[in-house]
Coordinates of C-alpha atoms in Angstrom, one line a residue:
M1 CA -68.0 40.4 -4.2
K2 CA -70.9 38.4 -2.9
S3 CA -71.2 38.0 0.8
V4 CA -72.7 35.2 2.7
D5 CA -72.9 34.2 6.5
W6 CA -71.4 30.7 6.0
V7 CA -69.3 29.0 3.3
V8 CA -69.1 25.1 3.6
I9 CA -66.1 23.9 1.6
G10 CA -66.6 20.3 0.3
L11 CA -70.1 18.6 -0.1
G12 CA -69.1 15.1 0.3
S13 CA -69.9 12.7 3.3
V14 CA -69.4 15.3 6.0
G15 CA -70.0 18.7 4.1
S16 CA -73.4 17.5 2.6
Q17 CA -74.7 17.0 6.2
I18 CA -73.3 20.2 7.5
I19 CA -74.9 22.5 4.7
R20 CA -78.2 20.6 5.2
H21 CA -78.5 21.2 8.9
L22 CA -77.1 24.9 8.6
A23 CA -79.7 25.7 5.8
E24 CA -82.5 24.2 7.8
K25 CA -81.7 26.3 10.8
N26 CA -82.6 29.4 8.7
A27 CA -80.0 31.4 10.7
G28 CA -78.3 33.0 7.7
T29 CA -77.2 32.6 4.1
V30 CA -75.3 29.5 3.3
L31 CA -73.0 28.7 0.3
G32 CA -71.6 25.3 -0.4
I33 CA -68.6 24.9 -2.7
E34 CA -67.6 21.6 -4.2
Q35 CA -64.6 21.1 -6.4
F36 CA -66.2 18.1 -8.1
S37 CA -69.9 17.3 -8.0
P38 CA -71.5 15.8 -4.7
A39 CA -71.1 11.9 -4.6
Y40 CA -68.3 12.1 -7.0
T41 CA -66.9 8.5 -7.2
R42 CA -63.2 9.4 -6.8
T43 CA -63.9 10.8 -3.4
A44 CA -64.5 9.1 -0.1
V45 CA -68.1 8.8 -1.2
G46 CA -67.3 6.2 -3.8
G47 CA -67.8 2.6 -3.5
D48 CA -71.7 2.5 -3.2
T49 CA -71.8 1.8 0.5
R50 CA -70.2 2.4 3.9
L51 CA -70.6 0.4 7.2
F52 CA -72.5 1.9 10.1
R53 CA -71.3 0.4 13.2
Y54 CA -72.9 1.5 16.5
A55 CA -70.7 -0.4 18.8
L56 CA -67.2 1.1 18.4
P57 CA -64.0 -0.2 19.8
E58 CA -62.4 3.2 19.3
G59 CA -63.6 4.4 22.7
P60 CA -66.7 5.9 24.5
Q61 CA -65.7 9.5 23.4
Y62 CA -67.5 8.6 20.0
H63 CA -70.8 7.5 21.6
R64 CA -72.6 10.9 21.5
I65 CA -71.6 11.3 17.8
I66 CA -72.6 7.9 16.8
S67 CA -75.9 8.0 18.7
E68 CA -76.7 11.3 17.1
S69 CA -75.8 9.9 13.9
L70 CA -78.1 7.0 14.2
D71 CA -81.0 9.4 14.9
Q72 CA -80.0 11.5 11.9
W73 CA -79.8 8.6 9.5
N74 CA -83.2 7.4 10.6
A75 CA -84.5 10.9 10.1
L76 CA -83.1 11.3 6.7
N77 CA -84.7 7.9 5.8
E78 CA -87.9 9.2 6.9
R79 CA -87.7 12.6 5.1
T80 CA -86.6 11.0 1.8
G81 CA -88.7 7.9 2.0
R82 CA -85.5 6.0 1.0
A83 CA -83.5 3.2 2.7
I84 CA -80.3 5.3 2.9
Y85 CA -79.4 3.7 6.2
E86 CA -80.3 0.1 6.1
Q87 CA -80.2 -1.7 9.4
T88 CA -78.8 -5.3 9.1
G89 CA -76.9 -5.7 12.4
C90 CA -73.2 -6.0 12.4
L91 CA -71.0 -9.1 13.2
Y92 CA -67.4 -8.6 14.9
I93 CA -65.6 -11.8 14.4
G94 CA -62.3 -12.7 16.1
S95 CA -60.6 -14.1 19.1
E96 CA -61.6 -12.9 22.5
E97 CA -58.0 -12.3 23.2
N98 CA -57.6 -9.9 20.1
S99 CA -57.1 -6.3 21.1
Y100 CA -59.8 -5.1 18.7
I101 CA -62.4 -7.4 20.2
Q102 CA -61.3 -6.5 23.7
G103 CA -61.6 -2.7 22.9
L104 CA -65.1 -3.4 21.6
L105 CA -66.2 -5.1 24.6
S106 CA -64.7 -2.4 26.9
S107 CA -66.2 0.4 25.0
T108 CA -69.7 -1.2 24.9
T109 CA -69.4 -1.9 28.7
K110 CA -68.8 1.7 29.2
T111 CA -71.4 3.2 26.9
G112 CA -74.2 0.6 27.3
A113 CA -74.3 -0.1 23.5
A114 CA -76.4 -3.2 22.9
A115 CA -73.8 -5.7 21.6
E116 CA -73.9 -9.3 22.7
R117 CA -71.6 -12.4 22.3
L118 CA -73.4 -15.0 20.3
S119 CA -73.8 -18.6 21.6
D120 CA -72.5 -21.3 19.4
T121 CA -76.1 -22.0 18.5
D122 CA -76.8 -18.5 17.5
A123 CA -73.5 -18.2 15.5
R124 CA -74.8 -21.0 13.2
R125 CA -77.3 -18.5 11.9
Y126 CA -74.5 -17.1 9.9
P127 CA -73.0 -20.2 7.9
Q128 CA -71.5 -17.8 5.3
H129 CA -68.7 -17.2 7.8
R130 CA -66.2 -20.0 8.3
L131 CA -65.1 -19.6 12.0
I132 CA -61.4 -20.4 12.6
D133 CA -59.8 -21.7 15.9
D134 CA -61.3 -19.7 18.7
D135 CA -63.3 -17.2 16.9
I136 CA -66.2 -15.7 18.6
I137 CA -69.0 -13.4 17.3
I138 CA -70.0 -10.2 18.8
Y139 CA -73.5 -9.0 17.4
D140 CA -74.3 -5.2 17.2
P141 CA -78.0 -5.0 16.4
L142 CA -77.9 -1.5 15.3
G143 CA -75.2 -1.9 12.7
G144 CA -75.9 -1.7 9.0
F145 CA -74.7 0.3 5.9
I146 CA -75.2 3.5 4.3
R147 CA -75.9 4.0 0.7
T148 CA -73.3 6.8 0.1
D149 CA -74.6 8.4 -3.2
S150 CA -78.1 8.7 -2.0
A151 CA -77.0 10.1 1.5
V152 CA -74.9 12.9 -0.1
Q153 CA -77.2 13.7 -3.0
S154 CA -80.3 13.8 -0.8
S155 CA -78.7 16.0 1.8
V156 CA -77.5 18.6 -0.7
A157 CA -80.9 18.6 -2.4
L158 CA -82.5 19.2 1.0
A159 CA -80.1 22.0 1.7
V160 CA -80.8 23.7 -1.5
E161 CA -84.7 23.3 -0.8
A162 CA -83.9 25.0 2.5
G163 CA -82.4 27.9 0.7
A164 CA -78.6 27.1 0.4
E165 CA -76.7 28.0 -2.7
V166 CA -74.4 25.3 -4.2
I167 CA -71.5 25.7 -6.5
K168 CA -70.0 22.7 -8.4
H169 CA -66.8 22.1 -10.2
D170 CA -65.1 25.1 -8.6
P171 CA -62.1 24.3 -6.5
V172 CA -61.3 26.8 -3.4
Q173 CA -57.9 28.0 -4.0
R174 CA -57.3 29.9 -0.8
I175 CA -59.0 31.4 2.3
T176 CA -57.9 34.7 3.8
R177 CA -58.9 35.9 7.2
S178 CA -60.1 39.5 7.1
R179 CA -58.8 42.2 9.6
S180 CA -62.4 43.1 10.4
G181 CA -63.4 39.5 11.0
G182 CA -64.8 37.0 8.6
Y183 CA -63.0 35.5 5.5
T184 CA -62.4 35.9 1.8
V185 CA -62.8 32.7 -0.1
T186 CA -61.3 32.6 -3.5
T187 CA -62.2 29.8 -5.9
A188 CA -61.0 29.2 -9.5
T189 CA -63.6 31.3 -10.8
S190 CA -65.1 33.7 -8.1
V191 CA -64.3 35.4 -4.7
F192 CA -66.8 35.5 -1.8
A193 CA -66.9 37.2 1.5
A194 CA -67.9 35.0 4.4
G195 CA -68.7 35.6 8.0
D196 CA -67.6 32.0 8.6
V197 CA -65.9 29.2 6.9
I198 CA -66.3 25.4 7.5
I199 CA -63.8 23.2 5.8
A200 CA -65.1 19.6 5.2
A201 CA -63.2 18.7 2.0
G202 CA -61.8 15.3 3.0
S203 CA -58.3 14.6 1.7
W204 CA -58.3 17.9 -0.2
S205 CA -58.7 19.8 3.2
G206 CA -55.0 19.5 3.8
T207 CA -54.1 22.3 1.5
L208 CA -56.6 24.6 3.3
L209 CA -55.2 23.9 6.8
S210 CA -52.7 26.2 8.5
P211 CA -49.2 25.0 7.9
E212 CA -48.7 24.3 11.6
L213 CA -51.7 21.8 11.6
R214 CA -51.0 20.4 8.2
V215 CA -48.1 18.5 9.4
F216 CA -50.2 16.3 11.6
T217 CA -52.2 15.1 8.7
E218 CA -51.7 13.0 5.5
P219 CA -53.8 11.6 2.6
R220 CA -54.0 7.9 2.4
R221 CA -55.5 5.4 0.0
T222 CA -58.3 2.9 0.9
A223 CA -59.1 0.1 -1.6
L224 CA -62.4 -1.7 -1.8
M225 CA -62.9 -5.1 -3.6
W226 CA -66.0 -6.9 -4.8
F227 CA -66.5 -10.8 -5.0
G228 CA -68.9 -13.0 -6.7
L229 CA -71.1 -15.5 -5.0
S230 CA -71.9 -19.2 -5.4
D231 CA -75.2 -18.8 -3.3
P232 CA -76.2 -15.1 -3.8
D233 CA -79.5 -15.5 -1.8
A234 CA -77.4 -16.1 1.3
Y235 CA -75.8 -12.7 1.0
T236 CA -78.7 -10.4 0.8
P237 CA -79.1 -7.6 3.4
D238 CA -81.8 -9.5 5.3
R239 CA -79.5 -12.6 5.8
F240 CA -76.0 -11.3 5.8
P241 CA -75.1 -8.4 8.3
V242 CA -72.2 -6.1 7.7
F243 CA -68.9 -7.4 9.3
K244 CA -65.7 -6.7 10.7
R245 CA -63.3 -9.7 11.1
V246 CA -59.9 -9.7 12.9
T247 CA -59.1 -13.5 13.0
E248 CA -55.4 -14.2 13.1
G249 CA -53.8 -13.1 9.8
I250 CA -57.2 -11.7 8.6
D251 CA -58.3 -8.2 9.0
I252 CA -61.1 -7.3 6.8
Y253 CA -64.7 -5.8 6.8
G254 CA -67.5 -5.9 4.3
A255 CA -71.1 -5.4 3.4
P256 CA -73.9 -7.7 1.9
A257 CA -74.9 -8.0 -1.9
T258 CA -76.9 -4.8 -2.3
D259 CA -77.0 -5.8 -6.0
G260 CA -77.9 -9.3 -5.5
A261 CA -74.7 -10.5 -7.1
M262 CA -71.6 -9.3 -5.4
I263 CA -70.4 -8.5 -1.9
K264 CA -68.0 -6.0 -0.9
I265 CA -64.9 -6.8 1.1
A266 CA -61.9 -4.7 2.1
L267 CA -58.6 -4.9 3.9
S268 CA -58.6 -2.9 7.1
E269 CA -55.6 -0.6 6.1
A270 CA -55.0 2.9 4.4
R271 CA -51.7 3.5 2.7
A272 CA -50.1 6.9 2.4
T273 CA -50.5 8.6 -0.9
A274 CA -48.6 11.6 -2.2
S275 CA -51.7 13.4 -3.1
P276 CA -55.5 12.8 -3.1
D277 CA -55.5 13.6 -6.9
D278 CA -53.1 10.8 -7.6
V279 CA -54.6 7.7 -6.1
R280 CA -53.7 4.4 -7.5
Q281 CA -56.9 2.6 -8.6
S282 CA -55.5 -0.9 -9.3
L283 CA -54.6 -3.5 -6.7
D284 CA -51.1 -4.5 -6.1
A285 CA -49.9 -8.1 -5.9
D286 CA -49.7 -8.0 -2.1
E287 CA -53.3 -6.6 -1.7
L288 CA -54.7 -9.1 -4.1
Y289 CA -52.9 -12.1 -2.3
R290 CA -54.0 -11.0 1.1
V291 CA -57.6 -10.3 0.3
T292 CA -58.3 -13.4 -1.9
R293 CA -56.6 -15.6 0.9
A294 CA -58.7 -14.0 3.5
V295 CA -61.9 -14.7 1.4
A296 CA -60.9 -18.2 0.8
E297 CA -60.3 -19.0 4.5
G298 CA -63.0 -17.0 5.9
F299 CA -66.2 -17.6 3.8
T300 CA -67.9 -20.8 2.7
T301 CA -69.6 -19.6 -0.6
V302 CA -67.8 -16.5 -1.7
I303 CA -65.7 -17.0 -4.9
P304 CA -62.2 -15.8 -4.1
D305 CA -61.7 -13.9 -7.1
V306 CA -61.8 -10.1 -7.3
V307 CA -64.4 -9.1 -10.0
R308 CA -64.3 -5.3 -9.2
S309 CA -62.1 -3.0 -7.2
D310 CA -62.0 0.8 -6.4
A311 CA -59.9 3.1 -4.4
F312 CA -60.3 6.6 -2.8
P313 CA -58.5 9.0 -0.6
E314 CA -59.1 9.8 3.1
L315 CA -57.4 12.3 5.5
Y316 CA -55.7 10.9 8.4
T317 CA -54.5 12.6 11.4
A318 CA -51.4 11.7 13.5
D319 CA -53.4 10.3 16.4
Y320 CA -56.3 8.8 14.2
Q321 CA -58.8 11.3 15.8
P322 CA -60.8 13.7 13.7
L323 CA -60.4 17.4 13.4
I324 CA -63.7 19.1 14.6
G325 CA -63.2 22.7 15.8
R326 CA -61.4 25.8 14.9
D327 CA -58.0 25.7 13.2
P328 CA -55.6 27.5 15.7
G329 CA -53.8 29.0 12.8
T330 CA -56.6 30.3 10.5
G331 CA -59.7 30.3 12.8
A332 CA -61.6 28.4 10.2
Y333 CA -63.9 25.6 11.6
L334 CA -62.8 22.2 10.5
A335 CA -64.8 18.9 10.1
T336 CA -62.3 16.8 8.6
G337 CA -59.4 14.1 9.2
F338 CA -61.8 11.5 10.2
S339 CA -59.1 8.8 9.6
G340 CA -61.4 6.1 8.1
K341 CA -64.3 6.7 10.5
G342 CA -66.1 9.6 8.9
F343 CA -69.1 8.4 6.9
K344 CA -70.9 6.5 9.5
M345 CA -70.9 9.4 12.0
S346 CA -71.3 12.2 9.3
S347 CA -74.9 12.9 9.9
G348 CA -74.4 13.4 13.7
V349 CA -71.3 15.5 13.0
G350 CA -73.2 17.6 10.6
K351 CA -76.0 18.3 13.2
L352 CA -73.5 18.8 16.0
V353 CA -71.3 21.2 13.8
A354 CA -74.3 23.2 12.8
D355 CA -75.5 23.7 16.4
A356 CA -72.0 24.7 17.5
I357 CA -71.4 27.3 14.9
T358 CA -74.7 29.0 15.2
G359 CA -74.5 29.1 19.0
S360 CA -77.4 26.6 19.6
G361 CA -75.4 23.9 21.2
D362 CA -71.8 22.6 21.8
D363 CA -70.3 20.1 19.2
G364 CA -69.8 17.6 22.0
V365 CA -66.4 16.5 20.6
R366 CA -63.8 18.3 22.6
F367 CA -61.5 15.2 22.0
A368 CA -61.3 16.2 18.6
D369 CA -60.4 19.8 18.9
P370 CA -57.5 20.6 16.5
A371 CA -55.8 22.5 19.4
R372 CA -54.9 19.3 21.0
F373 CA -51.8 19.1 18.8
F374 CA -50.4 22.3 20.3
V375 CA -51.0 21.6 24.0
D376 CA -47.6 21.3 26.1

């Protein structure tokens, strides 16, 4: 049986960052195990891009993670010479009375994040958006998007370069805690002894959690849609920031035309699915109606016909906060359950988790400790 110091299970958005930072610390042997291949399209890496929002309405508790993430995305750009994170700014559009907009303004006031309400004159710089009723625009200059495939593949390659071993297409079947400390990790083809285990397998993490913790999680399906443009030049990354819109009856987000032809727009929702292995790829009639209506009402030169769609699973928790820390039942370290917020902060989580488990720092995210579900 091969022995290693750390096993990272799952090499997607979060696991790829953890294994890179662990390997580059040169603090022990690191093995990454991925049941598919890194950046596999049917995981939460699929869909080409993810939004990076620096100003977050979810609360100031995320500020340390998102600040670290911004530093790490910029560092990864420099390391690779590629625009993995592209800064476009982010527009938040909605009524000042909307709870999402109010949460955003409250959070940025507490954290000092540089977000500003645009004047009517400045808002006219973005004629692609059709403002409705009392819509206002909040501008986050540090917002942008992450090229998901490049982020994962580059990080795994850097981990291997730093000495990590990576096994692909070999699902983990069980993790057993040893009496003497450490773990036995059994895959479909092999058995490994590990000093510590980090579970970062997204929706597939659920089967590896302790039964007591698993009941507080569920896999959900997120659908993405792409639309054609009657004026493609107006939607390039240098002219069209990523956005989140919460106008009455419209709750969507999206990214610019990275291919010069289509923009990505999605409904801000995630529906429960029985299994991450059985995610419906097609849009149902309700999804199709609501997203095309939102596009027709909210944009000036986006053609309101879906020309491409995709769907992938994500793991949600009962309180919509991630699981970062030890599973009280198994002792394994968790970095999962990000409830739709994972990719933007994955680079920072990777650094903070690697620091925490090697004793070179704290993870800085006590609010995400899985033990919170067991406090009286």
